[in-house]
mmCIF file with all atom_site columns, C-alpha atoms in Angstrom:
data_model
loop_
_atom_site.group_PDB
_atom_site.id
_atom_site.type_symbol
_atom_site.label_atom_id
_atom_site.label_alt_id
_atom_site.label_comp_id
_atom_site.label_asym_id
_atom_site.label_entity_id
_atom_site.label_seq_id
_atom_site.pdbx_PDB_ins_code
_atom_site.Cartn_x
_atom_site.Cartn_y
_atom_site.Cartn_z
_atom_site.occupancy
_atom_site.B_iso_or_equiv
_atom_site.pdbx_formal_charge
_atom_site.auth_seq_id
_atom_site.auth_comp_id
_atom_site.auth_asym_id
_atom_site.auth_atom_id
_atom_site.pdbx_PDB_model_num
ATOM 1   C CA . MET O 1 1   ? 117.498 84.306  104.844 1.00 57.00 ? 1   MET O CA 1
ATOM 2   C CA . THR O 1 2   ? 115.331 81.287  104.285 1.00 64.00 ? 2   THR O CA 1
ATOM 3   C CA . SER O 1 3   ? 112.285 83.350  103.367 1.00 79.00 ? 3   SER O CA 1
ATOM 4   C CA . ARG O 1 4   ? 111.208 83.943  99.807  1.00 82.00 ? 4   ARG O CA 1
ATOM 5   C CA . TRP O 1 5   ? 111.237 87.688  100.410 1.00 91.00 ? 5   TRP O CA 1
ATOM 6   C CA . GLY O 1 6   ? 114.726 87.646  101.909 1.00 90.00 ? 6   GLY O CA 1
ATOM 7   C CA . ILE O 1 7   ? 116.088 86.239  98.691  1.00 88.00 ? 7   ILE O CA 1
ATOM 8   C CA . TRP O 1 8   ? 114.231 88.873  96.640  1.00 89.00 ? 8   TRP O CA 1
ATOM 9   C CA . VAL O 1 9   ? 115.615 91.653  98.846  1.00 92.00 ? 9   VAL O CA 1
ATOM 10  C CA . LEU O 1 10  ? 119.186 90.408  98.334  1.00 91.00 ? 10  LEU O CA 1
ATOM 11  C CA . ILE O 1 11  ? 118.631 90.180  94.582  1.00 88.00 ? 11  ILE O CA 1
ATOM 12  C CA . SER O 1 12  ? 117.029 93.639  94.441  1.00 90.00 ? 12  SER O CA 1
ATOM 13  C CA . LEU O 1 13  ? 119.939 95.215  96.344  1.00 93.00 ? 13  LEU O CA 1
ATOM 14  C CA . ARG O 1 14  ? 122.628 93.493  94.255  1.00 88.00 ? 14  ARG O CA 1
ATOM 15  C CA . SER O 1 15  ? 123.272 96.500  92.005  1.00 87.00 ? 15  SER O CA 1
ATOM 16  C CA . ASN O 1 16  ? 122.758 99.507  94.246  1.00 92.00 ? 16  ASN O CA 1
ATOM 17  C CA . ASP O 1 17  ? 121.405 100.809 97.518  1.00 96.00 ? 17  ASP O CA 1
ATOM 18  C CA . LEU O 1 18  ? 117.685 101.533 97.554  1.00 96.00 ? 18  LEU O CA 1
ATOM 19  C CA . ARG O 1 19  ? 115.406 103.692 99.628  1.00 95.00 ? 19  ARG O CA 1
ATOM 20  C CA . SER O 1 20  ? 112.602 101.809 101.314 1.00 90.00 ? 20  SER O CA 1
ATOM 21  C CA . PHE O 1 21  ? 109.922 102.801 98.780  1.00 91.00 ? 21  PHE O CA 1
ATOM 22  C CA . GLU O 1 22  ? 112.219 101.872 95.854  1.00 94.00 ? 22  GLU O CA 1
ATOM 23  C CA . LEU O 1 23  ? 112.878 98.497  97.409  1.00 93.00 ? 23  LEU O CA 1
ATOM 24  C CA . ARG O 1 24  ? 109.155 97.915  97.987  1.00 92.00 ? 24  ARG O CA 1
ATOM 25  C CA . ASP O 1 25  ? 108.379 98.897  94.391  1.00 92.00 ? 25  ASP O CA 1
ATOM 26  C CA . SER O 1 26  ? 111.100 96.596  93.029  1.00 90.00 ? 26  SER O CA 1
ATOM 27  C CA . ILE O 1 27  ? 109.531 93.488  94.600  1.00 89.00 ? 27  ILE O CA 1
ATOM 28  C CA . ARG O 1 28  ? 106.074 92.698  93.288  1.00 86.00 ? 28  ARG O CA 1
ATOM 29  C CA . GLY O 1 29  ? 103.631 91.071  95.669  1.00 88.00 ? 29  GLY O CA 1
ATOM 30  C CA . VAL O 1 30  ? 105.365 91.843  98.964  1.00 91.00 ? 30  VAL O CA 1
ATOM 31  C CA . SER O 1 31  ? 103.274 93.598  101.590 1.00 92.00 ? 31  SER O CA 1
ATOM 32  C CA . GLU O 1 32  ? 104.648 96.525  103.565 1.00 92.00 ? 32  GLU O CA 1
ATOM 33  C CA . LYS O 1 33  ? 104.479 94.436  106.746 1.00 94.00 ? 33  LYS O CA 1
ATOM 34  C CA . MET O 1 34  ? 106.296 91.445  105.240 1.00 94.00 ? 34  MET O CA 1
ATOM 35  C CA . LEU O 1 35  ? 108.997 93.650  103.723 1.00 95.00 ? 35  LEU O CA 1
ATOM 36  C CA . SER O 1 36  ? 109.550 95.392  107.073 1.00 94.00 ? 36  SER O CA 1
ATOM 37  C CA . GLN O 1 37  ? 109.813 92.057  108.900 1.00 95.00 ? 37  GLN O CA 1
ATOM 38  C CA . THR O 1 38  ? 112.176 90.654  106.269 1.00 95.00 ? 38  THR O CA 1
ATOM 39  C CA . LEU O 1 39  ? 114.416 93.724  106.331 1.00 96.00 ? 39  LEU O CA 1
ATOM 40  C CA . ARG O 1 40  ? 114.538 93.660  110.139 1.00 96.00 ? 40  ARG O CA 1
ATOM 41  C CA . VAL O 1 41  ? 115.767 90.049  110.085 1.00 95.00 ? 41  VAL O CA 1
ATOM 42  C CA . LEU O 1 42  ? 118.309 90.704  107.308 1.00 95.00 ? 42  LEU O CA 1
ATOM 43  C CA . VAL O 1 43  ? 119.702 93.710  109.212 1.00 96.00 ? 43  VAL O CA 1
ATOM 44  C CA . GLU O 1 44  ? 119.898 91.657  112.447 1.00 95.00 ? 44  GLU O CA 1
ATOM 45  C CA . ASP O 1 45  ? 121.697 88.864  110.563 1.00 94.00 ? 45  ASP O CA 1
ATOM 46  C CA . GLY O 1 46  ? 124.249 91.318  109.153 1.00 95.00 ? 46  GLY O CA 1
ATOM 47  C CA . LEU O 1 47  ? 123.306 90.845  105.489 1.00 95.00 ? 47  LEU O CA 1
ATOM 48  C CA . VAL O 1 48  ? 121.767 94.285  104.970 1.00 96.00 ? 48  VAL O CA 1
ATOM 49  C CA . TRP O 1 49  ? 122.587 97.686  106.458 1.00 97.00 ? 49  TRP O CA 1
ATOM 50  C CA . ARG O 1 50  ? 120.017 100.385 107.190 1.00 97.00 ? 50  ARG O CA 1
ATOM 51  C CA . ARG O 1 51  ? 120.614 104.140 107.182 1.00 97.00 ? 51  ARG O CA 1
ATOM 52  C CA . VAL O 1 52  ? 118.047 106.666 108.396 1.00 96.00 ? 52  VAL O CA 1
ATOM 53  C CA . GLU O 1 53  ? 118.367 110.297 107.270 1.00 93.00 ? 53  GLU O CA 1
ATOM 54  C CA . PRO O 1 54  ? 117.056 112.766 109.867 1.00 92.00 ? 54  PRO O CA 1
ATOM 55  C CA . THR O 1 55  ? 114.526 114.420 107.580 1.00 92.00 ? 55  THR O CA 1
ATOM 56  C CA . THR O 1 56  ? 110.758 114.804 107.792 1.00 90.00 ? 56  THR O CA 1
ATOM 57  C CA . PRO O 1 57  ? 109.627 112.205 106.975 1.00 89.00 ? 57  PRO O CA 1
ATOM 58  C CA . PRO O 1 58  ? 112.755 110.127 107.607 1.00 90.00 ? 58  PRO O CA 1
ATOM 59  C CA . GLN O 1 59  ? 114.449 108.727 104.498 1.00 93.00 ? 59  GLN O CA 1
ATOM 60  C CA . VAL O 1 60  ? 115.497 105.126 105.028 1.00 95.00 ? 60  VAL O CA 1
ATOM 61  C CA . THR O 1 61  ? 118.047 103.529 102.701 1.00 96.00 ? 61  THR O CA 1
ATOM 62  C CA . TYR O 1 62  ? 119.095 99.875  102.577 1.00 97.00 ? 62  TYR O CA 1
ATOM 63  C CA . GLY O 1 63  ? 122.152 98.225  101.052 1.00 97.00 ? 63  GLY O CA 1
ATOM 64  C CA . LEU O 1 64  ? 124.102 95.000  101.179 1.00 96.00 ? 64  LEU O CA 1
ATOM 65  C CA . THR O 1 65  ? 126.902 94.522  103.665 1.00 96.00 ? 65  THR O CA 1
ATOM 66  C CA . ALA O 1 66  ? 130.052 92.713  102.547 1.00 95.00 ? 66  ALA O CA 1
ATOM 67  C CA . PHE O 1 67  ? 128.532 89.535  103.988 1.00 94.00 ? 67  PHE O CA 1
ATOM 68  C CA . GLY O 1 68  ? 125.268 90.215  102.136 1.00 93.00 ? 68  GLY O CA 1
ATOM 69  C CA . ARG O 1 69  ? 127.141 90.648  98.834  1.00 91.00 ? 69  ARG O CA 1
ATOM 70  C CA . GLU O 1 70  ? 129.022 87.412  99.479  1.00 90.00 ? 70  GLU O CA 1
ATOM 71  C CA . VAL O 1 71  ? 125.821 85.500  100.234 1.00 87.00 ? 71  VAL O CA 1
ATOM 72  C CA . GLY O 1 72  ? 123.872 87.202  97.450  1.00 82.00 ? 72  GLY O CA 1
ATOM 73  C CA . GLN O 1 73  ? 126.387 86.538  94.695  1.00 81.00 ? 73  GLN O CA 1
ATOM 74  C CA . PRO O 1 74  ? 125.508 82.846  94.182  1.00 82.00 ? 74  PRO O CA 1
ATOM 75  C CA . LEU O 1 75  ? 121.802 83.710  94.473  1.00 79.00 ? 75  LEU O CA 1
ATOM 76  C CA . THR O 1 76  ? 122.175 86.380  91.802  1.00 77.00 ? 76  THR O CA 1
ATOM 77  C CA . HIS O 1 77  ? 124.056 83.968  89.562  1.00 78.00 ? 77  HIS O CA 1
ATOM 78  C CA . LEU O 1 78  ? 121.361 81.318  90.014  1.00 80.00 ? 78  LEU O CA 1
ATOM 79  C CA . PHE O 1 79  ? 118.588 83.872  89.449  1.00 76.00 ? 79  PHE O CA 1
ATOM 80  C CA . ASP O 1 80  ? 120.248 85.115  86.248  1.00 78.00 ? 80  ASP O CA 1
ATOM 81  C CA . LEU O 1 81  ? 120.733 81.567  84.926  1.00 79.00 ? 81  LEU O CA 1
ATOM 82  C CA . ILE O 1 82  ? 117.106 80.693  85.551  1.00 77.00 ? 82  ILE O CA 1
ATOM 83  C CA . THR O 1 83  ? 115.649 83.863  84.066  1.00 75.00 ? 83  THR O CA 1
ATOM 84  C CA . GLN O 1 84  ? 117.862 83.630  80.965  1.00 79.00 ? 84  GLN O CA 1
ATOM 85  C CA . ARG O 1 85  ? 116.569 80.118  80.239  1.00 77.00 ? 85  ARG O CA 1
ATOM 86  C CA . LEU O 1 86  ? 112.900 80.728  80.928  1.00 75.00 ? 86  LEU O CA 1
ATOM 87  C CA . PRO O 1 87  ? 110.761 81.633  77.937  1.00 75.00 ? 87  PRO O CA 1
ATOM 88  C CA . PRO O 1 88  ? 109.381 85.186  78.027  1.00 70.00 ? 88  PRO O CA 1
ATOM 89  C CA . ARG O 1 89  ? 105.934 85.390  79.590  1.00 60.00 ? 89  ARG O CA 1
ATOM 90  C CA . GLU O 1 90  ? 103.291 88.060  79.250  1.00 57.00 ? 90  GLU O CA 1
ATOM 91  C CA . ASP O 1 91  ? 102.459 87.838  82.965  1.00 49.00 ? 91  ASP O CA 1
ATOM 92  C CA . ALA O 1 92  ? 106.056 87.761  84.239  1.00 48.00 ? 92  ALA O CA 1
ATOM 93  C CA . ARG O 1 93  ? 105.412 90.803  86.439  1.00 46.00 ? 93  ARG O CA 1
ATOM 94  C CA . THR O 1 94  ? 102.743 89.017  88.477  1.00 45.00 ? 94  THR O CA 1
ATOM 95  C CA . TRP O 1 95  ? 104.837 86.209  89.967  1.00 47.00 ? 95  TRP O CA 1
ATOM 96  C CA . GLY O 1 96  ? 106.573 88.193  92.682  1.00 52.00 ? 96  GLY O CA 1
ATOM 97  C CA . GLY O 1 97  ? 109.951 88.889  91.141  1.00 53.00 ? 97  GLY O CA 1
ATOM 98  C CA . PRO O 1 98  ? 111.866 92.152  91.060  1.00 52.00 ? 98  PRO O CA 1
ATOM 99  C CA . VAL O 1 99  ? 110.573 94.698  88.570  1.00 50.00 ? 99  VAL O CA 1
ATOM 100 C CA . ASP O 1 100 ? 113.740 94.503  86.481  1.00 50.00 ? 100 ASP O CA 1
ATOM 101 C CA . ALA O 1 101 ? 113.391 90.733  86.050  1.00 45.00 ? 101 ALA O CA 1
ATOM 102 C CA . PRO O 1 102 ? 113.100 89.772  82.389  1.00 42.00 ? 102 PRO O CA 1
#
């Protein structure tokens, strides 16, 4: 939870469950390896759940547990406060935030 990417995962999952590729695409700058490691830790810590559909290839979906929503709520509030007060930037998509960040 102390990693930069862990916080972005919690923020990205705040609204809805995402399949692994959607989650990866929603967080700019995260490598596949780092996202996998971060998700593994968040699942082990009980903040995120993981569901694997038995298809070919397997479809993996992630979502917040009740604990993850509880922990993520203040982070989301803080994130929203910060992004509302920051001036718009042309290069906002290059700093590593979720795609839907203003």
